PDB file of C-alpha atoms and ligand atoms in Angstrom:
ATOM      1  CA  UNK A1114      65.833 -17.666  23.903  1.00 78.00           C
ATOM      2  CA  UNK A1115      66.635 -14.640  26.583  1.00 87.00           C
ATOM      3  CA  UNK A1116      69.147 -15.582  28.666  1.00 94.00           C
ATOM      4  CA  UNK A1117      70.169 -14.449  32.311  1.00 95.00           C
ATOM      5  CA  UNK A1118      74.057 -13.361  32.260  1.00 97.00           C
ATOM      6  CA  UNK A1119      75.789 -11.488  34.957  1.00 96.00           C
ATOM      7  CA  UNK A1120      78.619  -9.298  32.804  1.00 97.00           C
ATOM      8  CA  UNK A1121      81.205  -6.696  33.778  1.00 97.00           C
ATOM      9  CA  UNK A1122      80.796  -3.101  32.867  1.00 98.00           C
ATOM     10  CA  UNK A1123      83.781  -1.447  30.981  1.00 98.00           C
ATOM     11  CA  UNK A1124      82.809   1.856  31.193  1.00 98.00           C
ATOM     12  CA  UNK A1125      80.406   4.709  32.404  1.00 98.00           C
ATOM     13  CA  UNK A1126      80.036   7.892  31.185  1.00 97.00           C
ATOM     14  CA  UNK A1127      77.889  10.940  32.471  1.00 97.00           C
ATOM     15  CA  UNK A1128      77.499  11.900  28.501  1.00 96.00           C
ATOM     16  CA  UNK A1129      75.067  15.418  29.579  1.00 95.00           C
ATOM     17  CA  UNK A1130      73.198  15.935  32.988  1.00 94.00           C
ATOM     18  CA  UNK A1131      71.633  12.459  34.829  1.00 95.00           C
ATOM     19  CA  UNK A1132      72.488  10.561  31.127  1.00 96.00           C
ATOM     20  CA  UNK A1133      75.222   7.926  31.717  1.00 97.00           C
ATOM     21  CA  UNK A1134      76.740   5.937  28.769  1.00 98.00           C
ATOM     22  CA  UNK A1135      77.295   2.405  29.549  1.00 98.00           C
ATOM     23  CA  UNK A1136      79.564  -0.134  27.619  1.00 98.00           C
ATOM     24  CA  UNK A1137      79.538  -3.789  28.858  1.00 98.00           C
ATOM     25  CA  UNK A1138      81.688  -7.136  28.034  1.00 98.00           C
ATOM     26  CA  UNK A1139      79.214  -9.854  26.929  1.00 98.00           C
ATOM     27  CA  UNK A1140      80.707 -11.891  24.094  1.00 97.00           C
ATOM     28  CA  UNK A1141      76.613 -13.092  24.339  1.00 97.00           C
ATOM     29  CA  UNK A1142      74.644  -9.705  23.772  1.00 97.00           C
ATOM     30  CA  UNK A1143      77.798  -8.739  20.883  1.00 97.00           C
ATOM     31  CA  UNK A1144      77.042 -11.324  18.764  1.00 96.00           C
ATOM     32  CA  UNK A1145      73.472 -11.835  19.301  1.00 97.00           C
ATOM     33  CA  UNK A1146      72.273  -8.318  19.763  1.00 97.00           C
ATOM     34  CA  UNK A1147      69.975  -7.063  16.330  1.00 97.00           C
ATOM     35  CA  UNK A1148      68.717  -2.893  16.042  1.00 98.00           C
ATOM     36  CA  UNK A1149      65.893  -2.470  18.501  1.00 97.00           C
ATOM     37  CA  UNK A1150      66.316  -5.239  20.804  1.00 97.00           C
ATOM     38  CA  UNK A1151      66.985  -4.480  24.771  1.00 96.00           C
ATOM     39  CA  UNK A1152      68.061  -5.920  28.059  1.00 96.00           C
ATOM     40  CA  UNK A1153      66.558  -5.663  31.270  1.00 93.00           C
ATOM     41  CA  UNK A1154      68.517  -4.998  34.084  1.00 94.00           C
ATOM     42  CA  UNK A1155      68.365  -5.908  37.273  1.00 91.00           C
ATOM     43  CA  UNK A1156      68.821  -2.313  39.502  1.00 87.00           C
ATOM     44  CA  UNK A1157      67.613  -3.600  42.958  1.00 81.00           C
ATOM     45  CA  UNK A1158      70.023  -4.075  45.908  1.00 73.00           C
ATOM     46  CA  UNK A1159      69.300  -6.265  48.971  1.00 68.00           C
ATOM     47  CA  UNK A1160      66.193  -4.285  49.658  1.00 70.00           C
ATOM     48  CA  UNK A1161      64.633  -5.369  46.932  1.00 71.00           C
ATOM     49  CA  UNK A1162      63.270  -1.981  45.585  1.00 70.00           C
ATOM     50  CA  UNK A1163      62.641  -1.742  43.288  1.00 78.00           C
ATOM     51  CA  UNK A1164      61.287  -4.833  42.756  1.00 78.00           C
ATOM     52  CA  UNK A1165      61.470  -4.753  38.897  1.00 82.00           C
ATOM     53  CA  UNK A1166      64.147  -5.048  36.304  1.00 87.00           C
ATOM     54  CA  UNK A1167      64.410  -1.909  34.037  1.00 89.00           C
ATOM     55  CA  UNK A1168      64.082  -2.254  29.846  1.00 92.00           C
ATOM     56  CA  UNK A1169      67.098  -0.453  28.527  1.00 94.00           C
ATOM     57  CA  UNK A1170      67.800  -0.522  24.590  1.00 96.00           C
ATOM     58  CA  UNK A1171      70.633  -1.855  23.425  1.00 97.00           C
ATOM     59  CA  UNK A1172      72.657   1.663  21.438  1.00 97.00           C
ATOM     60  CA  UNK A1173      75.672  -0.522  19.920  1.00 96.00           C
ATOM     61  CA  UNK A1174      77.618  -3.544  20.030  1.00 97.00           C
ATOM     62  CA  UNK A1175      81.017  -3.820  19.023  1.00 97.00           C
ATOM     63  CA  UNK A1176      81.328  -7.808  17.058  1.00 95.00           C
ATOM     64  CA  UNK A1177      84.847  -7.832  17.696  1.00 95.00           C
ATOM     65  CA  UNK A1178      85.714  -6.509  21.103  1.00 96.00           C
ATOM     66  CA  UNK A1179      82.781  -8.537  22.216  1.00 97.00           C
ATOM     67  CA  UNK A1180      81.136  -5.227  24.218  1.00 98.00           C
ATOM     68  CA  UNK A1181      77.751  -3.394  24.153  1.00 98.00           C
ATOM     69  CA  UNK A1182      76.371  -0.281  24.747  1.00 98.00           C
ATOM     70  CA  UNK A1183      73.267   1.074  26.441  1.00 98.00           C
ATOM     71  CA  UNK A1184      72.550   4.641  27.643  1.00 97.00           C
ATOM     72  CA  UNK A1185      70.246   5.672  30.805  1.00 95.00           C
ATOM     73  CA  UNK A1186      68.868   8.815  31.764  1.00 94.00           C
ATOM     74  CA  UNK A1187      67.774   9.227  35.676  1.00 94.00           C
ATOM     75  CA  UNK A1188      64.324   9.366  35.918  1.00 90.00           C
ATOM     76  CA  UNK A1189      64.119   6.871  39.256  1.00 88.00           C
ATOM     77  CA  UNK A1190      65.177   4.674  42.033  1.00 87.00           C
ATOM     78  CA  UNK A1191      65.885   2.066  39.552  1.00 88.00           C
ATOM     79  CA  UNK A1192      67.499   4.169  36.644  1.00 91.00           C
ATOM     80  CA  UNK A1193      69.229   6.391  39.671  1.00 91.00           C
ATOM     81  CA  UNK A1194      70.466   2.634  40.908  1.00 91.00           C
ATOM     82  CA  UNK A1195      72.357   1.838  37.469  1.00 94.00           C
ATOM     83  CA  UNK A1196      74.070   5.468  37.095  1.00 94.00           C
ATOM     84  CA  UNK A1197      75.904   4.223  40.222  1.00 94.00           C
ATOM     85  CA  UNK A1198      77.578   1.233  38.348  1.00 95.00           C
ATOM     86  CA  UNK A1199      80.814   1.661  38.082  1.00 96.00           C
ATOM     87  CA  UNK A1200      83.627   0.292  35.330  1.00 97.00           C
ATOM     88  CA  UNK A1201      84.210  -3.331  36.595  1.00 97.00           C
ATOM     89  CA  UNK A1202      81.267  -3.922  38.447  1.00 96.00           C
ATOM     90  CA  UNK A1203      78.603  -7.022  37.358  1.00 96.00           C
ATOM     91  CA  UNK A1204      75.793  -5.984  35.885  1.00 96.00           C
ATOM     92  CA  UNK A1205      72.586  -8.333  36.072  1.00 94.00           C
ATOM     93  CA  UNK A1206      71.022  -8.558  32.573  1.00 95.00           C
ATOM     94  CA  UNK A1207      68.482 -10.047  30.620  1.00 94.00           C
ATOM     95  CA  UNK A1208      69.159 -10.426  26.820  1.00 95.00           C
ATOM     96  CA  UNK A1209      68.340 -10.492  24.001  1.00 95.00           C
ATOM     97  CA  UNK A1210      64.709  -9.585  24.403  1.00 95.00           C
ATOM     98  CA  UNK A1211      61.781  -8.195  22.137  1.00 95.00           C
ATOM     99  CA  UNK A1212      62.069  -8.278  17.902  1.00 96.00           C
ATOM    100  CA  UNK A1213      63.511  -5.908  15.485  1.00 97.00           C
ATOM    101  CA  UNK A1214      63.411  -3.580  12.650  1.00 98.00           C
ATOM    102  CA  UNK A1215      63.456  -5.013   9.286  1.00 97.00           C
ATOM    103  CA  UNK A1216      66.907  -3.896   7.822  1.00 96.00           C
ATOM    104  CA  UNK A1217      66.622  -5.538   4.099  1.00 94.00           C
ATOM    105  CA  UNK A1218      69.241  -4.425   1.322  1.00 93.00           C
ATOM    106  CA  UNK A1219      66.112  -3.300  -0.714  1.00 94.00           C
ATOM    107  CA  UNK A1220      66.262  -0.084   1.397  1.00 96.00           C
ATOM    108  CA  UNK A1221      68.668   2.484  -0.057  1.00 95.00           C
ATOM    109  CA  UNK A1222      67.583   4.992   1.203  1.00 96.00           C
ATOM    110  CA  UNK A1223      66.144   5.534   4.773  1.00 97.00           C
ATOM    111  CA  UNK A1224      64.947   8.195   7.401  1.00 98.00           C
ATOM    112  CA  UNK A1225      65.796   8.082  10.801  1.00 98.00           C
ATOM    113  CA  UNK A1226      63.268   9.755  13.243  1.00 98.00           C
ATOM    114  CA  UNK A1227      64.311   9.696  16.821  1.00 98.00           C
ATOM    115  CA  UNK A1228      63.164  12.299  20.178  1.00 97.00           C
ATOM    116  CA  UNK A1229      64.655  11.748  23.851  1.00 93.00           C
ATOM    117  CA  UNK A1230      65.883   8.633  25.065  1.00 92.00           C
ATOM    118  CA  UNK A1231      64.307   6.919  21.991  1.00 94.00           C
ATOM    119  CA  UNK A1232      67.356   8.133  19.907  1.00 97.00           C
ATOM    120  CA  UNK A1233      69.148   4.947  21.074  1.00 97.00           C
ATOM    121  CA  UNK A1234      68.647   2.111  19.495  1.00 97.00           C
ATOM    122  CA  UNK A1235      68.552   4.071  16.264  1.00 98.00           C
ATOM    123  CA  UNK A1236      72.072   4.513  16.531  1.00 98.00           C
ATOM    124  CA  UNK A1237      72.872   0.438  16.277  1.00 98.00           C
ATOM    125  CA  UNK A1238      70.050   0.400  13.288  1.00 98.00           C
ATOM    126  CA  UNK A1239      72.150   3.155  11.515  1.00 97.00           C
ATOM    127  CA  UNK A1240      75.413   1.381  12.156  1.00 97.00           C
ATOM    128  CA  UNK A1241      73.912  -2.129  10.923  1.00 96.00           C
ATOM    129  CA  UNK A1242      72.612  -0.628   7.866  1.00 96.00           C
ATOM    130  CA  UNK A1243      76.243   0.956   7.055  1.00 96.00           C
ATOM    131  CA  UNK A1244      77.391  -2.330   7.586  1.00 93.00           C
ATOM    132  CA  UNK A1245      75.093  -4.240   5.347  1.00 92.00           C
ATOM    133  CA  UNK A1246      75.367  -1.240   2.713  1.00 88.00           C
ATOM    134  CA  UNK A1247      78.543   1.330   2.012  1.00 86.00           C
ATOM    135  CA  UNK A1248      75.940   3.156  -0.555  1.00 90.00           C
ATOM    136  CA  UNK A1249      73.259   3.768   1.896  1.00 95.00           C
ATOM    137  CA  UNK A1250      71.654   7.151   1.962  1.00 96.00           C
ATOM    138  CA  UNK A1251      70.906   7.825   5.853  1.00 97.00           C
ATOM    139  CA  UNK A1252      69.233  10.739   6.791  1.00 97.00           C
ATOM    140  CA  UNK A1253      68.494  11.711  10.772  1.00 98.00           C
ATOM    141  CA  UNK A1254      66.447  13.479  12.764  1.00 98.00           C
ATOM    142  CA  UNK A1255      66.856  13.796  16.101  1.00 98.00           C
ATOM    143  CA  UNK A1256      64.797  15.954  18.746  1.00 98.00           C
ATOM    144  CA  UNK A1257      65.593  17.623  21.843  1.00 97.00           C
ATOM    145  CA  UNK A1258      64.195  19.519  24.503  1.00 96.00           C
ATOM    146  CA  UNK A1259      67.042  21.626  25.134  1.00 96.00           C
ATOM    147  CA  UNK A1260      70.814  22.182  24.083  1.00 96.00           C
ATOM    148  CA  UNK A1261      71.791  20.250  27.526  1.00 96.00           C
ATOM    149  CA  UNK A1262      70.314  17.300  26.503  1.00 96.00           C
ATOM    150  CA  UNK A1263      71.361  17.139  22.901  1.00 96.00           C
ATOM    151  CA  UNK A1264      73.753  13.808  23.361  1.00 96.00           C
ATOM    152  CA  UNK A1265      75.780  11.532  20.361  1.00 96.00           C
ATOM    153  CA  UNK A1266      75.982  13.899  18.179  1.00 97.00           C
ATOM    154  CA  UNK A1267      79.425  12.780  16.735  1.00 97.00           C
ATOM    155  CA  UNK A1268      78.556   9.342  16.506  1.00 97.00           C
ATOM    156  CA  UNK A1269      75.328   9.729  14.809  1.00 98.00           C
ATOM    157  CA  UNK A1270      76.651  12.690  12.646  1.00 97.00           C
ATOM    158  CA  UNK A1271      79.604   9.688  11.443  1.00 96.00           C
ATOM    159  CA  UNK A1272      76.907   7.335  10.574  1.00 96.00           C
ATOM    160  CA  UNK A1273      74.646   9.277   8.563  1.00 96.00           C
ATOM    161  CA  UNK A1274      74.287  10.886   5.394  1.00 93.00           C
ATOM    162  CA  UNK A1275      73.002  13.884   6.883  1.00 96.00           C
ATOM    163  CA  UNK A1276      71.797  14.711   9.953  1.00 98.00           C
ATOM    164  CA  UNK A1277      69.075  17.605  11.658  1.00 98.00           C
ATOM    165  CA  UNK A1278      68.743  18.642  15.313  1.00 98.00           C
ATOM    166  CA  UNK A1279      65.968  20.235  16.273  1.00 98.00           C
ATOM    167  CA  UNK A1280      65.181  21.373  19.888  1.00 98.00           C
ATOM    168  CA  UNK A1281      61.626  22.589  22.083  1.00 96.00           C
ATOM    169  CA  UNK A1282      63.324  25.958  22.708  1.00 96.00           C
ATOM    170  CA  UNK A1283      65.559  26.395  19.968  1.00 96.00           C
ATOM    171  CA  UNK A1284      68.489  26.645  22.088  1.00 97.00           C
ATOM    172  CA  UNK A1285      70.257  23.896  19.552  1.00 97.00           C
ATOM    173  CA  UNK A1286      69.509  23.638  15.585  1.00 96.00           C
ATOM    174  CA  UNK A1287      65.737  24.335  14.418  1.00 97.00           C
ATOM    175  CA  UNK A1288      63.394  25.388  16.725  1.00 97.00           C
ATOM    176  CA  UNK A1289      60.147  23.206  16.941  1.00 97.00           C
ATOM    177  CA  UNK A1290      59.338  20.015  16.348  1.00 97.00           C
ATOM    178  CA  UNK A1291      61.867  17.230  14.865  1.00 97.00           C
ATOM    179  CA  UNK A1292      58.756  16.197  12.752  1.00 97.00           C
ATOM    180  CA  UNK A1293      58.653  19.858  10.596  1.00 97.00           C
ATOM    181  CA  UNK A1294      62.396  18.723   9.950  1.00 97.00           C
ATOM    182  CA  UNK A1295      60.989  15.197   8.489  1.00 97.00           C
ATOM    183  CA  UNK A1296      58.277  17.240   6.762  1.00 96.00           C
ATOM    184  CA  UNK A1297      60.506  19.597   5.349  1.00 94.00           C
ATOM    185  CA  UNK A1298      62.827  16.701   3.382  1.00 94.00           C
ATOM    186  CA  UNK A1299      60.432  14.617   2.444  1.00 93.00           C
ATOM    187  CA  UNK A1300      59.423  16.298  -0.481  1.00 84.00           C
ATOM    188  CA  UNK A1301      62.641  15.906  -1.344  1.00 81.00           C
ATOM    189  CA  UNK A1302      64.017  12.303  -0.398  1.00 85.00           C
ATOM    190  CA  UNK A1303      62.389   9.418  -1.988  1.00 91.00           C
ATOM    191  CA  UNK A1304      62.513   7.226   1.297  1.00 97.00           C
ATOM    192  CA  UNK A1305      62.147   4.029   0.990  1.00 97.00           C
ATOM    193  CA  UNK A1306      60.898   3.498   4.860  1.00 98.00           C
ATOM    194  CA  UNK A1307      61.395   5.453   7.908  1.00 98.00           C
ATOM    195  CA  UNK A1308      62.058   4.108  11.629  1.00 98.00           C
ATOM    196  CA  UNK A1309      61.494   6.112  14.837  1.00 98.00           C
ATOM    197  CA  UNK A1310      61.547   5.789  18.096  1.00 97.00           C
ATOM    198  CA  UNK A1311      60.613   8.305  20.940  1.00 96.00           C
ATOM    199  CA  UNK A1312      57.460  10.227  22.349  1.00 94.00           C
ATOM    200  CA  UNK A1313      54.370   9.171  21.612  1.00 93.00           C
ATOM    201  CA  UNK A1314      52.939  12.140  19.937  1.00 95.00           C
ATOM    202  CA  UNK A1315      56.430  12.565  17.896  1.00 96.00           C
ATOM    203  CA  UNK A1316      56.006   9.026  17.106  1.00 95.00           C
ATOM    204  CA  UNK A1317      52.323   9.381  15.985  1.00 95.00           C
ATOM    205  CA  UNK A1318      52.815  12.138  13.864  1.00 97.00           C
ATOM    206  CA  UNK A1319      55.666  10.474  12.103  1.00 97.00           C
ATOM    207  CA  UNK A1320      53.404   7.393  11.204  1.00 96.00           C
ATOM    208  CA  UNK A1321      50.918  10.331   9.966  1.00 96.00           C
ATOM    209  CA  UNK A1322      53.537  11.694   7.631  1.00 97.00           C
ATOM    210  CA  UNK A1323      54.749   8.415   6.167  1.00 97.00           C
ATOM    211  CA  UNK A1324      51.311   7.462   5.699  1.00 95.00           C
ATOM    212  CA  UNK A1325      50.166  10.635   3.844  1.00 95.00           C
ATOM    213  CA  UNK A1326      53.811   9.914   1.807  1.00 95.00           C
ATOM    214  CA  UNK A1327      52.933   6.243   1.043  1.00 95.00           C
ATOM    215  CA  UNK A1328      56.131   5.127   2.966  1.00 97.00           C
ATOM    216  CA  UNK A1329      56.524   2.032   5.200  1.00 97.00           C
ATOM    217  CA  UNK A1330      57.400   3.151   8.510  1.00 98.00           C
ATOM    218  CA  UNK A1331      58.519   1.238  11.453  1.00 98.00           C
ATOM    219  CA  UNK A1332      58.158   2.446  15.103  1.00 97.00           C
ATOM    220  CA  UNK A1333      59.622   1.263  18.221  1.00 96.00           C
ATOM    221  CA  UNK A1334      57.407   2.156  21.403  1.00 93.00           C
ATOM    222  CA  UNK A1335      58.580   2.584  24.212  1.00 87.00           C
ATOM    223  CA  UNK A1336      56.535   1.011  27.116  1.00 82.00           C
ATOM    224  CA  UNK A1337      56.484   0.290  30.934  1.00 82.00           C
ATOM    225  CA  UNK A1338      57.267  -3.504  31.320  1.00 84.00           C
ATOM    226  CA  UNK A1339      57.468  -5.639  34.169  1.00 80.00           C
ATOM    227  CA  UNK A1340      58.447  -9.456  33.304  1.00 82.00           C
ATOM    228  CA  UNK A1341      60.052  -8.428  29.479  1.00 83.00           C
ATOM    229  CA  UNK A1342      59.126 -11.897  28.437  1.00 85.00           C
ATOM    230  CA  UNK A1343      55.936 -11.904  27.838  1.00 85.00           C
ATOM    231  CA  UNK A1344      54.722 -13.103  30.940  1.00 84.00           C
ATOM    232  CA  UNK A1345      52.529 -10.040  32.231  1.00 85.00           C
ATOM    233  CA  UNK A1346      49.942  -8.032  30.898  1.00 82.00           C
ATOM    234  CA  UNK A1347      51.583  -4.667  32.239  1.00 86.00           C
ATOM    235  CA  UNK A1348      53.434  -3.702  28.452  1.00 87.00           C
ATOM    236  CA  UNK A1349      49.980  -4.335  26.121  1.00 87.00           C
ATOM    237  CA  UNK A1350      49.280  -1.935  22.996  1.00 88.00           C
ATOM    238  CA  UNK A1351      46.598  -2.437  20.490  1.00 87.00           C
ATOM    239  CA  UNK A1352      47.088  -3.513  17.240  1.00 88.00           C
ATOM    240  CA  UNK A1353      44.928  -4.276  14.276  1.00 84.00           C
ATOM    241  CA  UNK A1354      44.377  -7.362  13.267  1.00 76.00           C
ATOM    242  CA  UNK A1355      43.270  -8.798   9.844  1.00 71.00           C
ATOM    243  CA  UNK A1356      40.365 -10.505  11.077  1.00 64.00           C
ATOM    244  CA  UNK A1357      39.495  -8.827  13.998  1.00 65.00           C
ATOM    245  CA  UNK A1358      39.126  -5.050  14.667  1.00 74.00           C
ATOM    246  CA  UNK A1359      42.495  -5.188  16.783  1.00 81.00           C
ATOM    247  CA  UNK A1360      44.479  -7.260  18.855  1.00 85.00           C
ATOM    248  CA  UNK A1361      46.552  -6.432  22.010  1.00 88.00           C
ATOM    249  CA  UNK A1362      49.911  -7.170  22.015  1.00 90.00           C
ATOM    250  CA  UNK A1363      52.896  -7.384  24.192  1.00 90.00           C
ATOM    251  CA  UNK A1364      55.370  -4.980  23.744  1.00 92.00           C
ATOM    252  CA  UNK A1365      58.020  -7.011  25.244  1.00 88.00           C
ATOM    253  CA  UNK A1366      58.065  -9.967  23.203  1.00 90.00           C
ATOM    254  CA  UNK A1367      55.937  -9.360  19.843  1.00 92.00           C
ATOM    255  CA  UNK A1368      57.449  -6.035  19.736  1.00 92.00           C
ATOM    256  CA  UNK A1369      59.009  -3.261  20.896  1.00 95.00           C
ATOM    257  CA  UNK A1370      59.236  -3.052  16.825  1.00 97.00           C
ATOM    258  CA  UNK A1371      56.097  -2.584  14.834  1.00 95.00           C
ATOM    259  CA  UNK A1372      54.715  -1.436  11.698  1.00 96.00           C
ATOM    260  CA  UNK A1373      53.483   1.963  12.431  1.00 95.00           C
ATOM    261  CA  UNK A1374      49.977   1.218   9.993  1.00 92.00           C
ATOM    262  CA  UNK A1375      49.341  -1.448  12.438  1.00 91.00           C
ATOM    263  CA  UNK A1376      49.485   0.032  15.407  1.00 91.00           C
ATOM    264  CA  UNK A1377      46.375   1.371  17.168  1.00 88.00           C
ATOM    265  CA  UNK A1378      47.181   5.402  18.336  1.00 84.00           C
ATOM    266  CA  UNK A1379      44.849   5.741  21.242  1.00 74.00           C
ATOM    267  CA  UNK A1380      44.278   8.759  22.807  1.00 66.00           C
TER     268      UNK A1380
HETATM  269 FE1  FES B2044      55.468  -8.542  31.101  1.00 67.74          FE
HETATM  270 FE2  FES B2044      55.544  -7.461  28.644  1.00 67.74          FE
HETATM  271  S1  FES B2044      56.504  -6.764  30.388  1.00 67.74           S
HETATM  272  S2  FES B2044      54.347  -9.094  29.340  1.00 67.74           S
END
């Protein structure tokens, strides 16, 4: 059950231009917390604008220093509102909210598939599967528009077997899309599944490759939400159903984690 907490920031961190690193005490969201799940923050002052909370992955928690991390990049009033948090201030949450991606022993060997802001809560999946599993072989892709905005580099380069940067313009690791990166191993890696998280075409055509490849494949969309609970129609997606053509469901609270042969890609 989500609950409402009001928690004190450790931390902020302007990690590359208008992206802020954020680590918060909350014994709560530490322990709870699983890979793909996210709080939503409150990010209105007195004025009320903007009126609603903000859906913000959860990147890390730390079990034992009872912290967690989330990451922002600027894009509004309400993301502009959180970058001006500062270390010791409350911060209004909602947690633990949505599902999560299956992280089973029986995978020894996954792919990582992340583009943008969706690079985030791949990070805590990664870390979680290290934990369950020294022998793990992790391999990550992560894409970029530019050099500026390549971010976590370190910290996903320590948790991973191998890792592969691509950016738009080349100005960082290969140039073009993350996906010809995924392409390119796959022949060689005998995945077991692959996760990914980011745009929607990047995440398309990496349910297109696992598909063709016969691997399971896991996607976490990213959505605008209002309520996060469920309690709104504004997060819907379309998924097939077994005895119906499809269903729509609510990101928020069936997802944001789904199996990428259920989802329905619309154009
Ligand atoms: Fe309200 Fe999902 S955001 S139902």
């Amino acid at each position: 059950m989500p609950k409402m907490l009001l928690e004190e920031i450790k931390s902020v961190e302007e990690i590359a231009k208008g992206i802020f690193k954020f680590s918060v005490f909350s014994d709560y969201v530490s322990k709870n917390a699983k890979p793909g799940q996210f709080v939503n923050i409150k990010c209105n002052d007195d004025s009320y604008v903007p009126l609603l909370r903000r859906p913000i992955s959860i990147m890390n928690v730390d079990r034992e220093k009872g912290t967690f991390d989330f990451v922002i990049q600027v894009k509004g009033i309400g993301t502009e509102n959180i970058s001006k948090m500062n270390a010791r201030d409350k911060i209004d949450i909602m947690a633990c909210l949505g599902n999560s991606f299956e992280i089973s022993e029986s995978y020894k060997n996954i792919a990582v598939v992340g583009g943008g802001i969706g690079i985030f809560p791949l990070l805590f999946l990664i870390n979680d599967f290290n934990e369950l599993n020294k022998n793990i072989k992790i391999d990550t892709f992560l894409g970029f528009r530019n050099k500026d905005l390549v971010v976590l580099e370190n910290e996903f380069k320590s948790a991973s077997g191998n890792l592969f940067i691509a950016t738009d313009d080349g100005s960082y690791g290969h140039k073009g899309l993350v996906t010809e990166l995924l392409i390119k191993e796959i022949g060689e890696s005998d995945y077991d599944i692959i996760y990914t998280c980011g745009p929607l075409p990047m995440i398309r055509k990496v349910a297109l490759i696992a598909a063709n490849n016969n691997i399971k494949c896991q996607v976490s969309l990213e959505q605008r939400m209002g309520c996060g609970i469920g309690a709104c129609l504004v997060c819907v997606c379309n998924i097939k159903s077994n005895d119906k053509a499809h269903e729509y469901k609510h990101v928020c609270k069936d997802g944001p984690v789904f199996w990428a042969d259920k989802i329905v890609f619309e154009d």
